[in-house]
Tab-separated table of C-alpha atoms in Angstrom:
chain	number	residue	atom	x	y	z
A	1	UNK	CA	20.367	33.993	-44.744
A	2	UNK	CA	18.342	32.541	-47.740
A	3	UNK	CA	14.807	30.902	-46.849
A	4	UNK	CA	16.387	27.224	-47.948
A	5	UNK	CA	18.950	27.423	-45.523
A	6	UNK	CA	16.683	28.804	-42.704
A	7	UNK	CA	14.632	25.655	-43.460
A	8	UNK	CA	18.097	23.491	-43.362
A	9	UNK	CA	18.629	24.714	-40.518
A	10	UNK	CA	15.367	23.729	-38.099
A	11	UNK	CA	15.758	20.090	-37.754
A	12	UNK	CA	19.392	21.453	-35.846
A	13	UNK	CA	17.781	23.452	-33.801
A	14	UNK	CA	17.159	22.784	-30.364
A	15	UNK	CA	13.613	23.356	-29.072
A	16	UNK	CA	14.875	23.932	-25.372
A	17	UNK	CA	17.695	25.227	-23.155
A	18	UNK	CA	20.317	24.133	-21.333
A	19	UNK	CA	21.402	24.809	-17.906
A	20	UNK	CA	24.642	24.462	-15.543
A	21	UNK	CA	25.078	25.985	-12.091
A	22	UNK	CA	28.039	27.552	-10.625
A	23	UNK	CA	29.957	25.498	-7.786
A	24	UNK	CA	33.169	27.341	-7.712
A	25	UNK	CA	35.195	30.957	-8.537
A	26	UNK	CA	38.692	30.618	-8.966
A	27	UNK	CA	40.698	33.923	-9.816
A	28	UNK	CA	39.234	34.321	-13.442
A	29	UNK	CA	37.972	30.532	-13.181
A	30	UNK	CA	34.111	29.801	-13.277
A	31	UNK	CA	33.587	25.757	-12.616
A	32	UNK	CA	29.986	25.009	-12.883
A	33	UNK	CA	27.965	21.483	-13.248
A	34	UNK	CA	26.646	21.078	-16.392
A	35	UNK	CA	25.354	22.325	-18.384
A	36	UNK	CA	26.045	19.938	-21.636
A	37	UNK	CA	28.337	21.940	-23.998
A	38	UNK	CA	31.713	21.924	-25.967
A	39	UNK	CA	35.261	23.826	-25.679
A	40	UNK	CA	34.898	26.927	-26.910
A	41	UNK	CA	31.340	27.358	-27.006
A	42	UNK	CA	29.933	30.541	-25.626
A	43	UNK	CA	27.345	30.528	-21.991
A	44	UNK	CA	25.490	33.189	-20.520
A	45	UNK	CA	25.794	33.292	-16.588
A	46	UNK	CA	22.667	34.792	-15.252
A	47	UNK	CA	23.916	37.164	-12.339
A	48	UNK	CA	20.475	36.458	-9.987
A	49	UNK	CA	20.725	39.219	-7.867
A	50	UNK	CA	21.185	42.102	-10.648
A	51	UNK	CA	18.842	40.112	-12.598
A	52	UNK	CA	21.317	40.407	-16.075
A	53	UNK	CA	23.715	38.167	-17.535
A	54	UNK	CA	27.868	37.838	-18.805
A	55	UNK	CA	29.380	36.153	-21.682
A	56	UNK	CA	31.814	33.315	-20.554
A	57	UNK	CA	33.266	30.994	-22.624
A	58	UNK	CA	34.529	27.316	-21.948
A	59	UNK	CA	38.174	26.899	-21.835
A	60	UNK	CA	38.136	23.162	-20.318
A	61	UNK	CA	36.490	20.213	-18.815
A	62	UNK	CA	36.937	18.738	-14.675
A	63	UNK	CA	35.202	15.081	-14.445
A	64	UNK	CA	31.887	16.804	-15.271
A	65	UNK	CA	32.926	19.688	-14.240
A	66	UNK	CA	32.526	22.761	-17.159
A	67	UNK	CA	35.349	25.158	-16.602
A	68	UNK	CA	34.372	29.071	-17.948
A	69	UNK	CA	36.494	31.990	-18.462
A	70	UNK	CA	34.188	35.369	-18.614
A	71	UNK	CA	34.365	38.335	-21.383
A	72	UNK	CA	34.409	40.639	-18.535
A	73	UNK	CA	35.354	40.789	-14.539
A	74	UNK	CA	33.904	37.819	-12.494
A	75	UNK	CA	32.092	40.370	-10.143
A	76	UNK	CA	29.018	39.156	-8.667
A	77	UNK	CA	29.333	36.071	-9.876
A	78	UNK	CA	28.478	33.478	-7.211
A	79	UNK	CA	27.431	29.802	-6.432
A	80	UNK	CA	24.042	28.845	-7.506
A	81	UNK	CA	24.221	31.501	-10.699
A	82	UNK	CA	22.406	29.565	-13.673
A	83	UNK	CA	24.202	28.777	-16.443
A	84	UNK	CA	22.802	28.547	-19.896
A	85	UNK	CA	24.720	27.460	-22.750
A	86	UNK	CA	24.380	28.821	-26.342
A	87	UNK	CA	26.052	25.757	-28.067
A	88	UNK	CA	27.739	28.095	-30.376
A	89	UNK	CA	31.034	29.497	-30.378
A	90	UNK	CA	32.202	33.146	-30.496
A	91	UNK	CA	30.548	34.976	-33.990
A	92	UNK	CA	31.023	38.473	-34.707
A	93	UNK	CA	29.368	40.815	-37.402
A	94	UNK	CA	31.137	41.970	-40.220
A	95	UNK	CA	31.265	44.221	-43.603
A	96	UNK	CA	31.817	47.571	-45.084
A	97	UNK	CA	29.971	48.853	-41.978
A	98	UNK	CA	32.788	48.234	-39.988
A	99	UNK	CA	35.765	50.123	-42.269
A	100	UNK	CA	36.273	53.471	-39.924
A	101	UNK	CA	35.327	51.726	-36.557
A	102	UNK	CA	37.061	51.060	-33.413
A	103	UNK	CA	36.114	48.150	-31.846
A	104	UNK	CA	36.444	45.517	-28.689
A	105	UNK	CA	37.055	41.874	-28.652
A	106	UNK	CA	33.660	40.950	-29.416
A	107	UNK	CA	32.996	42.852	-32.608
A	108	UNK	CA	31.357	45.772	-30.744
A	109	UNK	CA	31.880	49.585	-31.514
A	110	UNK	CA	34.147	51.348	-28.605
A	111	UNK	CA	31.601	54.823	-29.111
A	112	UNK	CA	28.492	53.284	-27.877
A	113	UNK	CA	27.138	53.220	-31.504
A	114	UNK	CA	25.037	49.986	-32.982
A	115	UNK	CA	25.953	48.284	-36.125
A	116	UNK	CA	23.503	46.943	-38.336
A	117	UNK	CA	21.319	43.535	-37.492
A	118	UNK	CA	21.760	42.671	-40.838
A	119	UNK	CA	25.774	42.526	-41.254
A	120	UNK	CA	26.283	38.335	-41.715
A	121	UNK	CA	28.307	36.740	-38.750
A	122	UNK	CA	31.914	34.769	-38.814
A	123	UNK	CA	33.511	32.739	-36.513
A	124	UNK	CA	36.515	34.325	-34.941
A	125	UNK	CA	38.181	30.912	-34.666
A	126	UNK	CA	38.721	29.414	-38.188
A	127	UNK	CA	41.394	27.160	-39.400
A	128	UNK	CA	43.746	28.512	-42.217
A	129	UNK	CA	43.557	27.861	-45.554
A	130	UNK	CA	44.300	24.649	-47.495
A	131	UNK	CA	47.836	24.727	-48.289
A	132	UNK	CA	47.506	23.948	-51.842
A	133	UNK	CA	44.918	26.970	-52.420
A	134	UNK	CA	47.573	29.470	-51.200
A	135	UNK	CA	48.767	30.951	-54.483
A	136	UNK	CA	52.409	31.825	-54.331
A	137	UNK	CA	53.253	35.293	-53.492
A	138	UNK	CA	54.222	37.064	-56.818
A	139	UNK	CA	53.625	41.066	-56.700
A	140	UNK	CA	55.045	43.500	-54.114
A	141	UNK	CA	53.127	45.147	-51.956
A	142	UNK	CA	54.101	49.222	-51.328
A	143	UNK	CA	53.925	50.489	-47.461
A	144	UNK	CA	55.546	53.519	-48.420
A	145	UNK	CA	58.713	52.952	-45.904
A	146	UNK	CA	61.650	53.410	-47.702
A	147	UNK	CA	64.162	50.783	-46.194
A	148	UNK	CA	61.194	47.829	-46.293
A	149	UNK	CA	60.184	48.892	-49.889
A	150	UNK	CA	63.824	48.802	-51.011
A	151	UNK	CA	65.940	46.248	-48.952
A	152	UNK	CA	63.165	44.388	-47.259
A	153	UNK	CA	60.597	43.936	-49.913
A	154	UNK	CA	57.555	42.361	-48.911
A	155	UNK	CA	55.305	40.870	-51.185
A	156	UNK	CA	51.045	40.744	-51.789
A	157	UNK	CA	50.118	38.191	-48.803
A	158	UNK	CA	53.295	38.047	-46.841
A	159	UNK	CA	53.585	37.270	-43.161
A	160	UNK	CA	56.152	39.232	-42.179
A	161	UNK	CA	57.369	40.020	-37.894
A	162	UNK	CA	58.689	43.404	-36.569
A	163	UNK	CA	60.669	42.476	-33.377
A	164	UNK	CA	61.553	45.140	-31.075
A	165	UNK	CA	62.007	46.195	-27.540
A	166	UNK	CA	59.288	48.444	-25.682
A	167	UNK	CA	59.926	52.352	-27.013
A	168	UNK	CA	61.970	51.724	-30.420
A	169	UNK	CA	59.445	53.110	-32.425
A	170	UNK	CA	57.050	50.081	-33.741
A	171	UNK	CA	53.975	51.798	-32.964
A	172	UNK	CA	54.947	54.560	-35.049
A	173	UNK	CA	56.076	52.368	-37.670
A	174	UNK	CA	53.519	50.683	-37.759
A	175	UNK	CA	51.010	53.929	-38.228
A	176	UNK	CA	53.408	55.255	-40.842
A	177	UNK	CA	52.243	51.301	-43.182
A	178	UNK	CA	48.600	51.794	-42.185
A	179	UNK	CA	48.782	55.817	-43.798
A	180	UNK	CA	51.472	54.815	-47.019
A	181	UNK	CA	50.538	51.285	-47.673
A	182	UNK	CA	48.729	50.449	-51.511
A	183	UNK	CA	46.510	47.915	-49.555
A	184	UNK	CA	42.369	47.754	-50.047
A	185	UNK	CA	42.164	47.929	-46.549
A	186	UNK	CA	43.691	48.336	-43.076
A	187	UNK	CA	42.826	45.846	-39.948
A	188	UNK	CA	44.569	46.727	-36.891
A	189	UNK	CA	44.521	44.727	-33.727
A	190	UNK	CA	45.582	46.498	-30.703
A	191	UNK	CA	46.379	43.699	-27.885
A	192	UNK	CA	46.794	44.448	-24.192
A	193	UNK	CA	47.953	48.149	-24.891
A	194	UNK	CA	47.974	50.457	-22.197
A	195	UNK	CA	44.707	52.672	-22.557
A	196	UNK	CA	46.270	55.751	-23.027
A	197	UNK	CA	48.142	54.215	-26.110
A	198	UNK	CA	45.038	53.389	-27.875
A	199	UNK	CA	43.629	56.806	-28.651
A	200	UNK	CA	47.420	58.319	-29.033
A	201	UNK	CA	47.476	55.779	-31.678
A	202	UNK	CA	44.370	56.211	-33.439
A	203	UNK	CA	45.057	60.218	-33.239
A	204	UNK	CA	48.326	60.487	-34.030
A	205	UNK	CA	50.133	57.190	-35.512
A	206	UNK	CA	47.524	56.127	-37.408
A	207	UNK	CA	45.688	59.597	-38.023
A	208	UNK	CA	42.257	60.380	-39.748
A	209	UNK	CA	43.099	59.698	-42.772
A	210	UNK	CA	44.269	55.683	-41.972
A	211	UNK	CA	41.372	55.695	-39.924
A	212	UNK	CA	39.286	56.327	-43.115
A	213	UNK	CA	40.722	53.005	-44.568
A	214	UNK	CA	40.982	51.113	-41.512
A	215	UNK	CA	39.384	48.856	-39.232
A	216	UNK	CA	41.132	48.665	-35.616
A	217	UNK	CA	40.023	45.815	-32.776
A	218	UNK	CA	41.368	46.642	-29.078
A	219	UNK	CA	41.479	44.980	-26.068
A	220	UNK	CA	43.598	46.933	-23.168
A	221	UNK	CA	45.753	45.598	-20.390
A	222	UNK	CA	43.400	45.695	-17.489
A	223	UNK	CA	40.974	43.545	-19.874
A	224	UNK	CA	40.456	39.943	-18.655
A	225	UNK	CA	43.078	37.765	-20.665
A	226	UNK	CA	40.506	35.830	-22.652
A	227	UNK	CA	39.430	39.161	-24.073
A	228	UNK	CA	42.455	39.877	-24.658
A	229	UNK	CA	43.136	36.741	-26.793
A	230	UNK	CA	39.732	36.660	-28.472
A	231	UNK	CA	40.270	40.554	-29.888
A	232	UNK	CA	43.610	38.857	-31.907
A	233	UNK	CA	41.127	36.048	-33.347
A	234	UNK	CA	38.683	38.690	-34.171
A	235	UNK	CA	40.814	40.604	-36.209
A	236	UNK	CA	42.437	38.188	-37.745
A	237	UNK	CA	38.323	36.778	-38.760
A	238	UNK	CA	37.536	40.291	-40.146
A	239	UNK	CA	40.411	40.697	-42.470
A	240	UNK	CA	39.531	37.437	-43.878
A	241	UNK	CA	36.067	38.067	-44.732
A	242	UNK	CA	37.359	41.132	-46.708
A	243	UNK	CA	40.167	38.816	-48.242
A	244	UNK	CA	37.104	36.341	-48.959
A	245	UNK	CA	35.428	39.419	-50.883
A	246	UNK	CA	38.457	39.444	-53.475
A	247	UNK	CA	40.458	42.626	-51.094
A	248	UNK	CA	44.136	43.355	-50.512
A	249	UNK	CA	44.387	43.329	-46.593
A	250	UNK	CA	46.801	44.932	-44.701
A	251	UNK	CA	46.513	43.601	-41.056
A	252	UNK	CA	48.977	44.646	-38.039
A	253	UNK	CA	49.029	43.353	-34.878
A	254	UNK	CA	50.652	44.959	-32.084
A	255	UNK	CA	51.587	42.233	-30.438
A	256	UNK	CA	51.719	38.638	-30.569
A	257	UNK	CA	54.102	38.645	-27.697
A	258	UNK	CA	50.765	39.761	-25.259
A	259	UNK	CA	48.515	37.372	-26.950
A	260	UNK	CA	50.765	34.448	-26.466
A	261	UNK	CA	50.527	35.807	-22.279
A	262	UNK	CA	47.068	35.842	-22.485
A	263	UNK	CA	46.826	32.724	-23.541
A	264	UNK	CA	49.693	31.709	-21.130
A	265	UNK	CA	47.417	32.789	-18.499
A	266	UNK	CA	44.343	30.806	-19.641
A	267	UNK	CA	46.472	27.881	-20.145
A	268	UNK	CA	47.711	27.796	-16.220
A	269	UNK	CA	44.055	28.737	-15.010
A	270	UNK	CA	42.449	25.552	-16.712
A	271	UNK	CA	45.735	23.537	-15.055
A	272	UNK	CA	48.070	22.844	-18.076
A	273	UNK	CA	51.679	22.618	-17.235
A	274	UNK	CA	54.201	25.235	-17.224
A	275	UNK	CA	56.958	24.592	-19.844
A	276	UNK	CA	59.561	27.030	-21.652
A	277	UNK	CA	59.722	30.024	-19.181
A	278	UNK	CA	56.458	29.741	-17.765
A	279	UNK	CA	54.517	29.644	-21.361
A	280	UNK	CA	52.139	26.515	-21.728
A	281	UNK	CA	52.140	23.542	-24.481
A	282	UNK	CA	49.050	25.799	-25.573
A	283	UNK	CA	50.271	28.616	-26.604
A	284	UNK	CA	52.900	26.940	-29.017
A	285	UNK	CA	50.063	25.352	-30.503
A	286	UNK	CA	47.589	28.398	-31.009
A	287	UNK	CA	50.291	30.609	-32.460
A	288	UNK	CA	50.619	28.452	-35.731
A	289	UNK	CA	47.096	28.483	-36.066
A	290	UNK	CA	46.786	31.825	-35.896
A	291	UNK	CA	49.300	33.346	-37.847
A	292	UNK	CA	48.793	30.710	-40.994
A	293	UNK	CA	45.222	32.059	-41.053
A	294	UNK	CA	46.483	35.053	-43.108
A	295	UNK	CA	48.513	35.162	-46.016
A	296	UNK	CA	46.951	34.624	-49.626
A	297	UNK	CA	43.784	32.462	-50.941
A	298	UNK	CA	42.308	31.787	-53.902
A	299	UNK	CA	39.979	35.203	-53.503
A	300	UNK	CA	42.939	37.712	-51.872
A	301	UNK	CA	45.025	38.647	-49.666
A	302	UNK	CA	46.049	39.289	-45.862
A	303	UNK	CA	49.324	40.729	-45.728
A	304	UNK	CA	50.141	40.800	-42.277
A	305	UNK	CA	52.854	42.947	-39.777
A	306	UNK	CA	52.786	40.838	-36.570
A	307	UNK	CA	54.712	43.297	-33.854
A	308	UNK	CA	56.700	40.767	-31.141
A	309	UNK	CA	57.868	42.372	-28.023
A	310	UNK	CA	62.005	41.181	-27.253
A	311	UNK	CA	62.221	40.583	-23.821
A	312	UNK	CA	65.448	42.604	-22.640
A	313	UNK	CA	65.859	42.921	-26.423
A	314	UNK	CA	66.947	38.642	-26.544
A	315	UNK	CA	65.470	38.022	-29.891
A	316	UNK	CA	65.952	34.135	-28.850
A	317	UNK	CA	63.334	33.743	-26.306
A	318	UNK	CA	60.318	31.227	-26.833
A	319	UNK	CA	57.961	33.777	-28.117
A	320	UNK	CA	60.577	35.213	-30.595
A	321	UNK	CA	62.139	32.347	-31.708
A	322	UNK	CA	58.424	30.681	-32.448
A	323	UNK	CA	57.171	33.509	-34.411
A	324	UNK	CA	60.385	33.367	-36.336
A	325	UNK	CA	59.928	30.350	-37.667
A	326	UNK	CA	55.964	30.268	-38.455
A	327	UNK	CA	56.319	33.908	-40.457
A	328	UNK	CA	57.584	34.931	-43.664
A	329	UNK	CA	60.540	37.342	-42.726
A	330	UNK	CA	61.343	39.667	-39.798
A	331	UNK	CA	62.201	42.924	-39.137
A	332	UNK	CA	64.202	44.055	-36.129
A	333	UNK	CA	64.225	47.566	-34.397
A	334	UNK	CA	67.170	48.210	-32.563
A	335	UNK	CA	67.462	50.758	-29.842
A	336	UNK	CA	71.088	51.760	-30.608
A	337	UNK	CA	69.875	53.094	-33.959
A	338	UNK	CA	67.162	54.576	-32.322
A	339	UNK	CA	69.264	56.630	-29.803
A	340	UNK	CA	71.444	57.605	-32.794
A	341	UNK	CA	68.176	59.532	-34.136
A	342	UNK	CA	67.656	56.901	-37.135
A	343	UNK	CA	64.367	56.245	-37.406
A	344	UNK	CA	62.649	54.169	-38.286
A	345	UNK	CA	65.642	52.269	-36.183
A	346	UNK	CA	65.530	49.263	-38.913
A	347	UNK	CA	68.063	47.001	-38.849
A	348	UNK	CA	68.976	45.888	-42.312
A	349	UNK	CA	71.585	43.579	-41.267
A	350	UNK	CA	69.273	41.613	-38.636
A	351	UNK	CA	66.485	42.036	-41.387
A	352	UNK	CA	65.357	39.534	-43.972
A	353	UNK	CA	62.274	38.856	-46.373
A	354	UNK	CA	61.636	35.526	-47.471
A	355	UNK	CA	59.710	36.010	-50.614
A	356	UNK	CA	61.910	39.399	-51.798
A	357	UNK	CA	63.781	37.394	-54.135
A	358	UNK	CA	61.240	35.837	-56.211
A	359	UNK	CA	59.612	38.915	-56.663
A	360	UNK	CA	62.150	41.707	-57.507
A	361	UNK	CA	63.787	42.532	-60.455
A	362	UNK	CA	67.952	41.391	-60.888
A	363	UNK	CA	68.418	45.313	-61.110
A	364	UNK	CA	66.664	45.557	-57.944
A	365	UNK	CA	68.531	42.774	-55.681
A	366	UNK	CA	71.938	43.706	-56.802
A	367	UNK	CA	71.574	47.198	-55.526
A	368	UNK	CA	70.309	45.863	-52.648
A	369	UNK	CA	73.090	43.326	-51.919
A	370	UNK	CA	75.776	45.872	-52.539
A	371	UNK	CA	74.264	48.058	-49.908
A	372	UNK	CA	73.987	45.269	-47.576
A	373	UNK	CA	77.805	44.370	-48.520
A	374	UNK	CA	78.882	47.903	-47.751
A	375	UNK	CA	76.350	47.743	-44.278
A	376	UNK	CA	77.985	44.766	-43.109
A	377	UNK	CA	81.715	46.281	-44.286
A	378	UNK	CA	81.512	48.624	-41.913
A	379	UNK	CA	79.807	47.368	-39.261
A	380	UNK	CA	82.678	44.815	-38.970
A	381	UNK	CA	85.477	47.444	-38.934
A	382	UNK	CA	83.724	50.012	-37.291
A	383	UNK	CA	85.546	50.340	-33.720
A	384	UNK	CA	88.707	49.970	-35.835
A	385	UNK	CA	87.716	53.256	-37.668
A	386	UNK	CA	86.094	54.756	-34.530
A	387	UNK	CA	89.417	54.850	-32.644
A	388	UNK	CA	91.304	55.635	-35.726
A	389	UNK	CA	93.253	52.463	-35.881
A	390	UNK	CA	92.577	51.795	-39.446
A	391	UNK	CA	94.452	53.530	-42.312
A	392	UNK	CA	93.334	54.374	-45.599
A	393	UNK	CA	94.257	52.207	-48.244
A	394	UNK	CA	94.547	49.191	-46.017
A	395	UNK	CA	91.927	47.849	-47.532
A	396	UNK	CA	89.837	49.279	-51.234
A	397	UNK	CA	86.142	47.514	-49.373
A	398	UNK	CA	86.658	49.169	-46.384
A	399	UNK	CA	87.747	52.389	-48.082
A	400	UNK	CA	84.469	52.151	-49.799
A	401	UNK	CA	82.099	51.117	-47.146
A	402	UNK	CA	83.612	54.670	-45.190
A	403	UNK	CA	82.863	56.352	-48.619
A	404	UNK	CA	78.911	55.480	-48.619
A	405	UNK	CA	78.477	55.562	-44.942
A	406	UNK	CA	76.855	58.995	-44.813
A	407	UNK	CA	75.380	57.942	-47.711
A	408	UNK	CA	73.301	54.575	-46.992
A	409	UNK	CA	73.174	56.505	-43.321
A	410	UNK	CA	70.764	59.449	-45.350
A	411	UNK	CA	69.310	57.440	-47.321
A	412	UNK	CA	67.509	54.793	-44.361
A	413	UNK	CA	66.121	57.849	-42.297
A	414	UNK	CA	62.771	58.667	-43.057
A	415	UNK	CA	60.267	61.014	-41.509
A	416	UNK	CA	57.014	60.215	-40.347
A	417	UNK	CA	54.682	62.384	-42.494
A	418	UNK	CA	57.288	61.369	-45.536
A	419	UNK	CA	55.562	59.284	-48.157
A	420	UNK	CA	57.872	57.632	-51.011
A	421	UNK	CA	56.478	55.742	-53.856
A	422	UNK	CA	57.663	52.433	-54.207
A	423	UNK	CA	59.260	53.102	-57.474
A	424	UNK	CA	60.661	56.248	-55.900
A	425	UNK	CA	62.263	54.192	-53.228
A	426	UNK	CA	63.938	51.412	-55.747
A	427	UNK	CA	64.857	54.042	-58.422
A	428	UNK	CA	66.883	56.159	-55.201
A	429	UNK	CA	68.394	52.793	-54.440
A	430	UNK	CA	69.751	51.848	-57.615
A	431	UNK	CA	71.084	55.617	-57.932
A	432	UNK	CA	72.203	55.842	-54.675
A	433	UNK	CA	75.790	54.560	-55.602
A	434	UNK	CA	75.961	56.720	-58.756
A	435	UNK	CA	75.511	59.483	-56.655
A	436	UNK	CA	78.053	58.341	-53.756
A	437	UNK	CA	80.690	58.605	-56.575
């Protein structure tokens, strides 16, 4: 920080503390009185008998009552335990420091290591950019997955939503974008994850050499769910100070669907209403606001893979159906490809990028309408060919969608160490039919 702004700064500055007490503990609910302070500002409860202190941050107001959700567990946290505000919200460090890390919520590194005191600090909570400094979306963006390169295009700052059930592969797919993808940079948010999934996923899915390029923020299930909100914002505040420094971000976030929870679980603690299947009026709210924050600005951009968990695979549930609408496309896993052995189990039909029109050649879309045409061809008839019902000749699109099954069927399986080019992936696309003669 420059001398001028230090100086700015001291008039703001308050020359003495603040202090609340504790009354009550509620579940994960601190209500103290006092001290003087605003939602979302970060206290520090002084824990008297261990003489040390926890981060807790205010969710909500009773009368005069300040309600406080903690960082951590609310162990030893009692009546009469001092509460002293910060009158700041939640800031974490950031920079090239970070690219290679694995951190938690709050910005800090999972392997006990410091960063430097003299990265700068963010906010995690920002609002999203001015709509009319967005630039529109014009380039594609390679993540070196055949099917999205080639049928679900996804272009330079695109919000785009894989929707899947639990085990259908998104985890994997999601390592095999962070290792192919043309991006700057990789910023990964791992949200209530079991704990043995993190370091599976940092060994195997996303591998050494996406580690290299990546930085990944994770906050596990037995985490309290504030944390577990906060390590979303976090992320999300990272990848746009690299956007901010003129980057192309890649950010994933595995998954929305446990961040809206969390924030379910906040919402019921500080007494909001339950609404749509138990989810608050809160958590409709936040999940604009969060996902708009990415996408393009005038410096870069944040293209962003948002991973929603389908409750007993009903891609119409609140969460689902929300996240729909906000992003810029979606792409949905489906476990009977899966147990067929296609992976990854995309399905093209169910599939759909927003922006892949405006930024494809004509060359390009037609081959990738005819293959959907042929898709959808046989999908209709295919019990009718199963059982043998259907005669050749009946019918000269249905004779040709049987003709370029095995085909298209070849052509969407990938492996996981494979790594096409973009090009590569179009140019096999627009061949594919000359080859299926």
């Amino acid at each position: 920080m420059k001398v001028a702004q230090l100086i700015h700064e001291i008039p703001r500055t308050s020359s003495f503390k603040r202090y609340g007490k504790v009354s009550r503990v509620v579940g994960m609910m601190i209500e103290s009185r006092g001290p003087r302070t605003s939602i979302g500002d970060v206290c520090f409860i002084h824990l008297s008998e261990r003489g040390d202190k926890i981060r807790a941050e205010v969710v909500g107001f009773n009368g005069e009552h300040v309600i406080l959700m903690p960082y951590t567990s609310v162990r030893y946290i009692g009546p009469g335990c001092l509460v002293e505000t910060t009158e700041k919200p939640l800031q974490v460090s950031v920079g090239k420091e970070l690219i290679g890390q694995v951190l938690d919520s709050l910005g800090n590194p999972l392997d006990g290591s410091e960063l430097s005191h003299y990265l700068p600090f963010v906010l995690t909570d920002q609002d999203p950019p001015n709509p009319l400094e967005r630039p529109p979306i014009e380039q594609p963006i390679e993540v070196g997955v055949r099917t999205i390169d080639s049928l679900l295009t996804v272009g330079q700052g695109q919000r785009i939503g894989i929707f899947a059930g639990s085990g259908v592969g998104k985890s994997t797919l999601l390592g095999m974008i962070a290792r192919n993808t043309k991006a700057d940079i990789n910023v990964i948010a791992l949200v209530g994850e079991r704990g043995r999934e993190v370091r599976e996923f940092i060994e195997r899915d996303l591998g050494e050499e996406g580690l290299k390029r990546s930085v990944v923020v994770v906050a596990t299930s037995d985490q309290p769910a504030l944390l577990r909100m906060k390590a979303a914002y976090t992320a999300t505040s990272i990848a746009e100070y690299f956007r901010d420094e003129g980057l192309s971000v890649m950010m994933m976030m595995d998954s929305v669907t446990r961040v809206a929870m969390a924030q379910r679980e906040i919402g019921l603690a500080v007494g909001e209403p339950p609404t749509t299947k138990g989810y608050t009026p809160s958590v409709f709210a936040s999940l604009p606001r969060l996902l708009e924050r990415t996408g393009t600005n005038q410096h870069g951009s944040i293209t962003a893979f948002y991973t929603v968990l389908v409750d007993g695979d009903d891609m119409n549930e609140p969460i689902s159906d929300t996240v729909r609408g906000i992003i810029d496309g979606h792409i949905v896993l489906d476990r009977e490809l899966a147990n067929k052995g296609q992976y990854p189990a995309i399905n093209v039909l169910k599939s759909v990028s927003r922006v892949m029109n405006h930024i494809v050649s004509e060359r390009h879309k037609e081959a990738a309408e005819k293959l959907r045409s042929l898709m959808a061809t046989y999908a209709n008839s295919e019990d009718l060919i199963n059982i043998g019902a259907y005669k050749r000749g009946s019918s000269a699109y249905i004779d040709e969608a049987i003709h370029y099954h095995p085909v298209i069927d070849a052509f969407l399986k990938q492996k996981t160490n494979e790594h096409p080019s973009f090009e590569t992936s179009v140019t096999k696309l627009c061949e594919l039919f000359v080859k299926g003669e």
